[in-house]
CSV table of C-alpha atoms in Angstrom, one decimal:
chain,number,residue,atom,x,y,z
A,1,MET,CA,42.6,23.5,134.3
A,2,THR,CA,45.1,22.7,136.5
A,3,GLU,CA,47.7,24.8,137.7
A,4,SER,CA,51.2,25.0,137.2
A,5,LYS,CA,54.3,23.3,139.3
A,6,VAL,CA,55.2,26.8,140.6
A,7,LEU,CA,51.8,28.0,141.7
A,8,GLU,CA,51.8,24.0,143.1
A,9,GLY,CA,55.0,24.6,144.3
A,10,TRP,CA,54.9,28.1,146.1
A,11,ARG,CA,51.6,27.2,148.1
A,12,LYS,CA,53.2,23.7,149.5
A,13,VAL,CA,56.2,26.0,151.0
A,14,SER,CA,54.7,29.5,151.9
A,15,GLY,CA,53.0,29.6,155.1
A,16,THR,CA,56.5,29.7,156.3
A,17,ARG,CA,59.3,32.8,155.9
A,18,PHE,CA,62.2,30.1,155.4
A,19,GLY,CA,59.9,28.3,152.6
A,20,ARG,CA,59.2,31.8,150.9
A,21,TRP,CA,62.7,32.2,150.9
A,22,LEU,CA,63.3,29.1,149.8
A,23,PHE,CA,60.7,29.3,147.5
A,24,SER,CA,63.0,32.6,145.6
A,25,ARG,CA,65.5,31.2,146.3
A,26,LEU,CA,65.1,28.5,143.9
A,27,VAL,CA,63.4,30.7,141.8
A,28,CYS,CA,67.4,33.0,141.5
A,29,PHE,CA,68.0,29.0,140.3
A,30,LYS,CA,66.2,29.2,137.5
A,31,ALA,CA,67.2,32.3,136.6
A,32,PRO,CA,69.9,33.1,137.7
A,33,TYR,CA,71.0,36.9,136.8
A,34,PHE,CA,68.0,37.4,140.0
A,35,SER,CA,70.7,36.2,142.9
A,36,SER,CA,72.2,39.1,143.0
A,37,ILE,CA,69.6,41.8,144.2
A,38,HIS,CA,68.6,38.9,146.8
A,39,PRO,CA,64.3,39.0,146.1
A,40,VAL,CA,61.9,37.5,148.4
A,41,PHE,CA,58.6,36.6,147.6
A,42,ASP,CA,55.5,37.9,149.8
A,43,VAL,CA,52.5,36.6,147.4
A,44,LEU,CA,52.2,34.9,144.5
A,45,GLU,CA,48.6,33.5,143.5
A,46,PRO,CA,47.9,34.5,139.8
A,47,GLY,CA,46.9,37.6,138.7
A,48,ARG,CA,48.6,39.4,140.9
A,49,ALA,CA,52.4,39.2,143.2
A,50,VAL,CA,54.2,41.1,145.2
A,51,ALA,CA,58.2,40.2,146.6
A,52,HIS,CA,60.0,42.3,148.2
A,53,MET,CA,64.5,42.8,148.5
A,54,LYS,CA,66.7,44.9,151.1
A,55,LYS,CA,68.9,47.4,150.8
A,56,ARG,CA,71.9,46.2,150.9
A,57,ARG,CA,75.6,47.7,149.8
A,58,ALA,CA,75.7,45.7,146.8
A,59,VAL,CA,72.0,46.6,145.7
A,60,THR,CA,73.0,50.9,145.4
A,61,ASN,CA,74.4,52.9,144.0
A,62,HIS,CA,76.9,56.2,143.9
A,63,ILE,CA,74.6,58.0,146.7
A,64,GLY,CA,73.9,55.2,148.8
A,65,THR,CA,70.0,54.6,146.7
A,66,VAL,CA,69.2,51.4,146.0
A,67,HIS,CA,69.9,50.8,142.4
A,68,ALA,CA,66.6,51.7,139.4
A,69,ILE,CA,68.4,48.5,137.7
A,70,ALA,CA,68.2,47.0,141.2
A,71,MET,CA,64.8,47.6,141.5
A,72,ALA,CA,63.4,46.7,137.5
A,73,ASN,CA,65.8,44.0,138.0
A,74,LEU,CA,62.2,43.1,141.0
A,75,CYS,CA,60.2,44.4,138.6
A,76,GLU,CA,61.2,41.3,136.6
A,77,PHE,CA,61.3,38.7,139.0
A,78,VAL,CA,57.7,39.6,140.5
A,79,ALA,CA,56.3,39.7,136.7
A,80,GLY,CA,57.2,36.8,135.2
A,81,THR,CA,56.8,35.0,137.6
A,82,MET,CA,53.4,36.6,138.4
A,83,THR,CA,53.1,36.0,134.9
A,84,GLU,CA,54.0,31.8,134.4
A,85,VAL,CA,51.7,30.9,137.4
A,86,SER,CA,49.0,33.2,135.4
A,87,ILE,CA,48.9,32.0,132.3
A,88,PRO,CA,46.9,28.7,131.4
A,89,ARG,CA,48.9,25.7,131.1
A,90,SER,CA,49.0,25.6,127.4
A,91,MET,CA,50.8,28.7,127.6
A,92,ARG,CA,54.2,30.2,127.8
A,93,TRP,CA,55.9,32.9,127.4
A,94,ILE,CA,59.0,36.0,127.1
A,95,PRO,CA,59.7,39.6,128.2
A,96,ARG,CA,58.7,41.6,125.0
A,97,GLY,CA,59.5,44.9,126.8
A,98,MET,CA,59.8,46.8,129.6
A,99,GLU,CA,58.2,50.6,129.9
A,100,ILE,CA,59.9,52.1,133.3
A,101,LYS,CA,58.8,55.1,135.4
A,102,TYR,CA,61.9,55.8,137.9
A,103,LEU,CA,59.7,58.5,140.8
A,104,GLY,CA,61.8,58.4,143.1
A,105,LYS,CA,65.2,57.8,145.8
A,106,ALA,CA,64.2,54.1,147.9
A,107,GLU,CA,66.5,54.8,150.4
A,108,THR,CA,65.1,51.2,152.5
A,109,GLY,CA,64.2,48.2,151.6
A,110,ILE,CA,61.9,48.2,148.6
A,111,ARG,CA,58.4,46.3,148.1
A,112,ALA,CA,56.7,45.3,144.5
A,113,GLU,CA,54.1,44.6,143.7
A,114,ALA,CA,52.6,43.1,140.7
A,115,THR,CA,49.4,42.8,139.0
A,116,LEU,CA,48.1,41.1,134.7
A,117,ALA,CA,44.8,41.0,133.9
A,118,PRO,CA,42.9,37.8,133.0
A,119,VAL,CA,44.8,35.9,129.8
A,120,ARG,CA,42.8,34.6,126.7
A,121,GLU,CA,43.7,30.7,125.9
A,122,GLY,CA,44.7,29.4,123.2
A,123,GLU,CA,45.5,33.4,121.3
A,124,LYS,CA,48.6,35.0,120.8
A,125,GLN,CA,48.3,38.0,122.4
A,126,ASP,CA,50.6,41.0,124.8
A,127,ALA,CA,50.0,40.5,128.7
A,128,VAL,CA,50.8,43.1,130.4
A,129,VAL,CA,52.0,43.4,133.8
A,130,SER,CA,51.6,46.8,136.0
A,131,VAL,CA,55.0,46.5,138.5
A,132,GLU,CA,54.6,49.2,141.1
A,133,VAL,CA,57.2,49.6,143.9
A,134,PHE,CA,57.0,50.8,147.5
A,135,ASP,CA,60.0,51.4,149.6
A,136,GLU,CA,59.2,51.1,153.0
A,137,PRO,CA,57.8,54.2,154.3
A,138,GLY,CA,55.0,54.1,151.5
A,139,ASN,CA,56.8,55.4,149.1
A,140,ARG,CA,56.0,55.0,145.4
A,141,VAL,CA,59.2,55.2,144.1
A,142,VAL,CA,59.2,53.0,140.2
A,143,HIS,CA,56.1,52.3,138.2
A,144,ALA,CA,56.9,49.6,135.5
A,145,ASP,CA,54.6,48.3,132.3
A,146,ILE,CA,56.7,44.4,131.5
A,147,THR,CA,54.6,43.2,128.5
A,148,MET,CA,55.5,39.8,127.9
A,149,TYR,CA,54.7,38.4,124.3
A,150,VAL,CA,52.4,34.6,125.3
A,151,THR,CA,51.9,32.1,122.6
A,152,PRO,CA,50.4,28.5,122.8
A,153,LYS,CA,53.2,26.1,123.3
A,154,SER,CA,53.8,23.9,120.3
A,155,GLY,CA,53.3,20.7,120.3
A,156,GLY,CA,50.6,20.6,122.4
């Protein structure tokens, strides 16, 4: 099995900070909604990904902390892209649901870490991506389980 084109692209550019930023911008171009939080990947590999976002006024709420929906957006950004590079190329995915727990206020930038167990090729299945979000001091502020519906691609 060959790796996904997304993972090939990541491996080509991820050696520099600019390359990681550029790759993250390209993901946001493909899925424009993510652009609002300015996320940047730090790690992207099958089964694991890490991305961060800075705290800026555009992502804060009325009390000056990172808005809950901005944190959920980062969870989906890291989970979806990691799923894309983790599943067999003969498969496709779409988010089916998200369970999210807000565990604390994020008063700094945040880092999301997503993990996914291997997916069986050729079978329709729900694959659950676990995402943990931490503030800069290392406090866990969010836990999300994002269910991806994974199916074989139609037409070969």
